[in-house]
Tab-separated table of C-alpha atoms in Angstrom:
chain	number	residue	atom	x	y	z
A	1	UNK	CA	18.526	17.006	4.437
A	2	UNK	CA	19.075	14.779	1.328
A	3	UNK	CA	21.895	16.753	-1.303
A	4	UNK	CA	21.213	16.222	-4.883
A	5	UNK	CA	24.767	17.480	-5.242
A	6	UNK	CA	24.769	17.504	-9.557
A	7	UNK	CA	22.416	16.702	-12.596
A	8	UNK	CA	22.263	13.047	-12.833
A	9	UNK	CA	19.561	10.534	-14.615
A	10	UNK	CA	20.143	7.581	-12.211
A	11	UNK	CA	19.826	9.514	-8.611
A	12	UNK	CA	17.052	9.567	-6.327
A	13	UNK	CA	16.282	8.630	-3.291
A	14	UNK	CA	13.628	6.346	-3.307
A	15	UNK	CA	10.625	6.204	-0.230
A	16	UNK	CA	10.501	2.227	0.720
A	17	UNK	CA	6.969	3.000	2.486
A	18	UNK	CA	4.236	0.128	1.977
A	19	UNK	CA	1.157	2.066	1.087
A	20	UNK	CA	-1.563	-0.996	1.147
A	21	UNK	CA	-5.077	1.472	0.357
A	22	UNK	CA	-5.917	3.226	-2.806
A	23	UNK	CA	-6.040	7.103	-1.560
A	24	UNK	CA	-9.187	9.213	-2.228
A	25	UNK	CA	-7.510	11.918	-0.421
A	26	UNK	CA	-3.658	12.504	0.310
A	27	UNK	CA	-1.630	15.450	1.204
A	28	UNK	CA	2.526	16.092	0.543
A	29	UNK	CA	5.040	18.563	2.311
A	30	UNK	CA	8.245	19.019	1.537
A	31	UNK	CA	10.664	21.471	2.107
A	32	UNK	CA	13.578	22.282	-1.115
A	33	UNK	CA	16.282	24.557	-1.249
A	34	UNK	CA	17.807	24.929	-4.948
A	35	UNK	CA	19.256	27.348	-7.452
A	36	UNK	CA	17.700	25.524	-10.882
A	37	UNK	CA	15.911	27.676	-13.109
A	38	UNK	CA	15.448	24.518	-15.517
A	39	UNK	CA	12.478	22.140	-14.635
A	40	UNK	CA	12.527	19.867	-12.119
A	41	UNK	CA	11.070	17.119	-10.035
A	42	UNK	CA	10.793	16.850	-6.183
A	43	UNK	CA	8.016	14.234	-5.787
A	44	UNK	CA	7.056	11.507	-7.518
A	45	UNK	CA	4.643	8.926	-7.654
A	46	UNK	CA	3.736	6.325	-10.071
A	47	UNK	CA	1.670	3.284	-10.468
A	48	UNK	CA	2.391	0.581	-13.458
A	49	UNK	CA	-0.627	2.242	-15.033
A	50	UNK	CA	0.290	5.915	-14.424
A	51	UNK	CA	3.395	7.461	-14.488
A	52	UNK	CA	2.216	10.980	-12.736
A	53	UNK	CA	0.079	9.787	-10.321
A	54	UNK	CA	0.888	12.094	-7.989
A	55	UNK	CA	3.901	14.921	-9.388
A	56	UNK	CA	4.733	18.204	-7.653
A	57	UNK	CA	7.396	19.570	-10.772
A	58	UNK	CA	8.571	22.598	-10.632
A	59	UNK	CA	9.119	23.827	-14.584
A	60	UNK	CA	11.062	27.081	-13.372
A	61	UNK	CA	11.516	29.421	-10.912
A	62	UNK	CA	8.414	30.744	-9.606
A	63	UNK	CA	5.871	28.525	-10.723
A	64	UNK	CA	4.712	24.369	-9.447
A	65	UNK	CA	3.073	21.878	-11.323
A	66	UNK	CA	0.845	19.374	-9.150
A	67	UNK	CA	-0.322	16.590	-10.843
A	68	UNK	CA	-3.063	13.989	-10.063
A	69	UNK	CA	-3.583	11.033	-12.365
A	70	UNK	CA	-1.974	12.610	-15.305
A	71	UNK	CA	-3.654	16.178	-15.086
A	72	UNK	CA	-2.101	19.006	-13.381
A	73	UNK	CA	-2.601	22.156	-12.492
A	74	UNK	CA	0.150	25.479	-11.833
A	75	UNK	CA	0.246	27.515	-9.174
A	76	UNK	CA	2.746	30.707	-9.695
A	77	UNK	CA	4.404	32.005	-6.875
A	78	UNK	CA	6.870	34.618	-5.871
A	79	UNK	CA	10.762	33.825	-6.845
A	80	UNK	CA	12.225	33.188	-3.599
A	81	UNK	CA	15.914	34.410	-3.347
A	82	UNK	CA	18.301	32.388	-1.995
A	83	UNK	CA	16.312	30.382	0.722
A	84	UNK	CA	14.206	27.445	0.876
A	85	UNK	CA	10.543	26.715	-0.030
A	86	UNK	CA	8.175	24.397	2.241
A	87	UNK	CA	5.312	23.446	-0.100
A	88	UNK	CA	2.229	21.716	0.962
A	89	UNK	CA	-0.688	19.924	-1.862
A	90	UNK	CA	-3.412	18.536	-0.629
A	91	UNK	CA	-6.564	16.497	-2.919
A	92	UNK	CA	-9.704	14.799	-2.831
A	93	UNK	CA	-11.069	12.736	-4.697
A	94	UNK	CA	-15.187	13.586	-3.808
A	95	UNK	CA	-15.003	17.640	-4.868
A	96	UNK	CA	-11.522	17.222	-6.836
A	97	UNK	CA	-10.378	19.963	-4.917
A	98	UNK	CA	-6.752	20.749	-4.997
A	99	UNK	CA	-5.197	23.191	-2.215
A	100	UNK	CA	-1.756	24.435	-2.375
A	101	UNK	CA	0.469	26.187	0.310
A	102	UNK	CA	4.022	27.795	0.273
A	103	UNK	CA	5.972	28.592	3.570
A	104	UNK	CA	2.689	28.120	5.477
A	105	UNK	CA	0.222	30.659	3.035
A	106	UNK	CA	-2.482	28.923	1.068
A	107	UNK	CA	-3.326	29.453	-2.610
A	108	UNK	CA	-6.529	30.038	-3.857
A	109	UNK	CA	-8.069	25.973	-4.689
A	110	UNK	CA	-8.587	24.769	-7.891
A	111	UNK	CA	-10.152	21.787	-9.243
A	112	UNK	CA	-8.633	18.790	-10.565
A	113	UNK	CA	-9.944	14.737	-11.595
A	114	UNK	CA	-13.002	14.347	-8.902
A	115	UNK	CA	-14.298	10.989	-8.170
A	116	UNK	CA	-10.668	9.798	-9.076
A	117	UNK	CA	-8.559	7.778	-7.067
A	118	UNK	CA	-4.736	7.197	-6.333
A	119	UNK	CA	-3.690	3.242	-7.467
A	120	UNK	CA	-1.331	1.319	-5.597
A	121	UNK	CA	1.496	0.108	-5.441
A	122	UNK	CA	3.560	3.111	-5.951
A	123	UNK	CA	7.017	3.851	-6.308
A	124	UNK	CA	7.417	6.892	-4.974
A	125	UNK	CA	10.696	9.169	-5.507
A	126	UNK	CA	12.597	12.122	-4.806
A	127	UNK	CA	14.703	13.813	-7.155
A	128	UNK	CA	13.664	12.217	-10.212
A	129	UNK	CA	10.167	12.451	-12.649
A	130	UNK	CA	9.359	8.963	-13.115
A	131	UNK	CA	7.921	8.479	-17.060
A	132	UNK	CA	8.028	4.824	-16.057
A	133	UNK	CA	6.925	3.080	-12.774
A	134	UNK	CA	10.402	2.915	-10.970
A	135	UNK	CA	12.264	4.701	-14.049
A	136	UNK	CA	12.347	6.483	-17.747
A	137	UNK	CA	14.524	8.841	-15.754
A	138	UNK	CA	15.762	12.639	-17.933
A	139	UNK	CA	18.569	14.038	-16.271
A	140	UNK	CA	17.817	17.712	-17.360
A	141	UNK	CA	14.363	17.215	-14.694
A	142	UNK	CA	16.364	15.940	-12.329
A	143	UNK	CA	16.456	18.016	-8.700
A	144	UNK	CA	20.146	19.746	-7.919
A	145	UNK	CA	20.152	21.185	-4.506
A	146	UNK	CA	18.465	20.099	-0.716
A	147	UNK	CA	15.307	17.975	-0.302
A	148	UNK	CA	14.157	17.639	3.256
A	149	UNK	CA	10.708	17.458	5.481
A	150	UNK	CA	8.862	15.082	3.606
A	151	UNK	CA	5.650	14.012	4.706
A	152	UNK	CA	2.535	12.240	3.150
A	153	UNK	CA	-1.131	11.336	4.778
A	154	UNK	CA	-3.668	9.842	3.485
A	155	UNK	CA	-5.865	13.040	4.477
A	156	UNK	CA	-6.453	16.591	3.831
A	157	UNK	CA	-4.213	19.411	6.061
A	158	UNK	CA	-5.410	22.191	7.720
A	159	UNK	CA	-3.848	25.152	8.258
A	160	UNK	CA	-2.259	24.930	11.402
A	161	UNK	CA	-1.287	21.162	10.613
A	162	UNK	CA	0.459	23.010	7.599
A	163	UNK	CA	2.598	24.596	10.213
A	164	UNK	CA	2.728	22.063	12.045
A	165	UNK	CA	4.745	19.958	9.633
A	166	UNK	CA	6.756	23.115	8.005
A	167	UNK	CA	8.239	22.616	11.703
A	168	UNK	CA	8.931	18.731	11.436
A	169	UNK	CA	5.994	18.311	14.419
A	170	UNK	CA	3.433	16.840	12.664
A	171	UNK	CA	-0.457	17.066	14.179
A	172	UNK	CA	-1.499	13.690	12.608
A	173	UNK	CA	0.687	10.355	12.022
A	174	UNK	CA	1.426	10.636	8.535
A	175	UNK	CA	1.692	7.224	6.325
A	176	UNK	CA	5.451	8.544	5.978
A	177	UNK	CA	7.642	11.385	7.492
A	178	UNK	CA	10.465	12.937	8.480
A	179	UNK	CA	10.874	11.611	11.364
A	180	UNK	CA	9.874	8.108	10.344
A	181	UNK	CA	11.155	8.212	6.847
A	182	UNK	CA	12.074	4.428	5.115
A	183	UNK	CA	13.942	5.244	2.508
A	184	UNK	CA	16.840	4.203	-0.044
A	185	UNK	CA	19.299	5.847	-1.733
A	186	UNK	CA	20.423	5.514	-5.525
A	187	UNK	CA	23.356	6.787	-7.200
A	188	UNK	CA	24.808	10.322	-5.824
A	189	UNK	CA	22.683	11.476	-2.668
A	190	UNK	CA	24.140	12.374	0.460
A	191	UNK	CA	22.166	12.575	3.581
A	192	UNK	CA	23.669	15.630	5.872
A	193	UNK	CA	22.595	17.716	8.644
């Protein structure tokens, strides 16, 4: 797991993957363990022409923000106490449907930007809510606590590939994952077992 051990404006850890296609589609897991009840950021992508490209930001316990191009849309869910959340958002671009999972159980979908599509290059980051491509960093949305299980495709999930990757055994190569995970870190992250 990566440890976001304190509030900080200037750490991250920062995913060195090479995506080369604009996405029509994508899905992100991740799996985070933390005590914050102030908002903050666990994924982040941004293009020089859009800062939230793709966001999952969590404002406060109980509730996610998933952004896509600048919109978003909240899902609430239950306060977990003291143990760790695997979340899974999925998109696409043709119906703008937007599905969102927690420890394997899907949300109702929503709609968000159809016909829209994901720019590259990205800078994509953990940790830390980009307002600037690679930076305009606010320490009070920065992520305190464990970060770990993060995957991206360029597809939609299904169920079982949900659980799948809430287990680190993914169905489909993703364009980044755990297990296969280029990455750098900035400033205070520690990468632990």
């Amino acid at each position: 797991v990566f440890v976001f051990p304190q509030e900080s404006s200037s750490a991250y850890v920062q995913v060195k993957a090479k995506l080369e296609q604009p996405l029509n589609n994508f899905t992100v897991c991740l799996r985070s363990f933390t005590d914050l009840t102030r908002p903050c950021s666990l994924f982040s992508y941004a293009t020089k022409n859009q800062s939230d490209e793709i966001l999952l930001f969590k404002p406060r316990p109980g509730l996610y923000e998933f952004y896509v191009g600048g919109k978003f849309l909240l899902f609430t869910v239950p306060r977990s106490l003291r143990e760790s959340e695997h979340v899974c958002v999925s998109w696409e671009s043709s119906t703008g449907i937007a599905e969102f999972w927690l420890n394997g159980k899907p949300w109702p979908r929503k709609g968000l930007q159809r016909g829209y599509t994901v720019g590259v290059p990205a800078s994509i980051l953990l940790g830390q809510d980009q307002d600037t491509f690679g930076g305009g960093f606010d320490a009070q949305q920065s992520f305190m606590g464990e970060i770990s299980s993060v995957y991206m495709w360029d597809t939609g999930i299904s169920a079982s590939g949900v659980r799948a990757a809430m287990y680190n055994n993914p169905e489909k190569t993703p364009l980044f994952g755990w297990r296969n995970f280029p990455y750098k870190i900035v400033g205070e992250v520690y990468l632990k077992p």
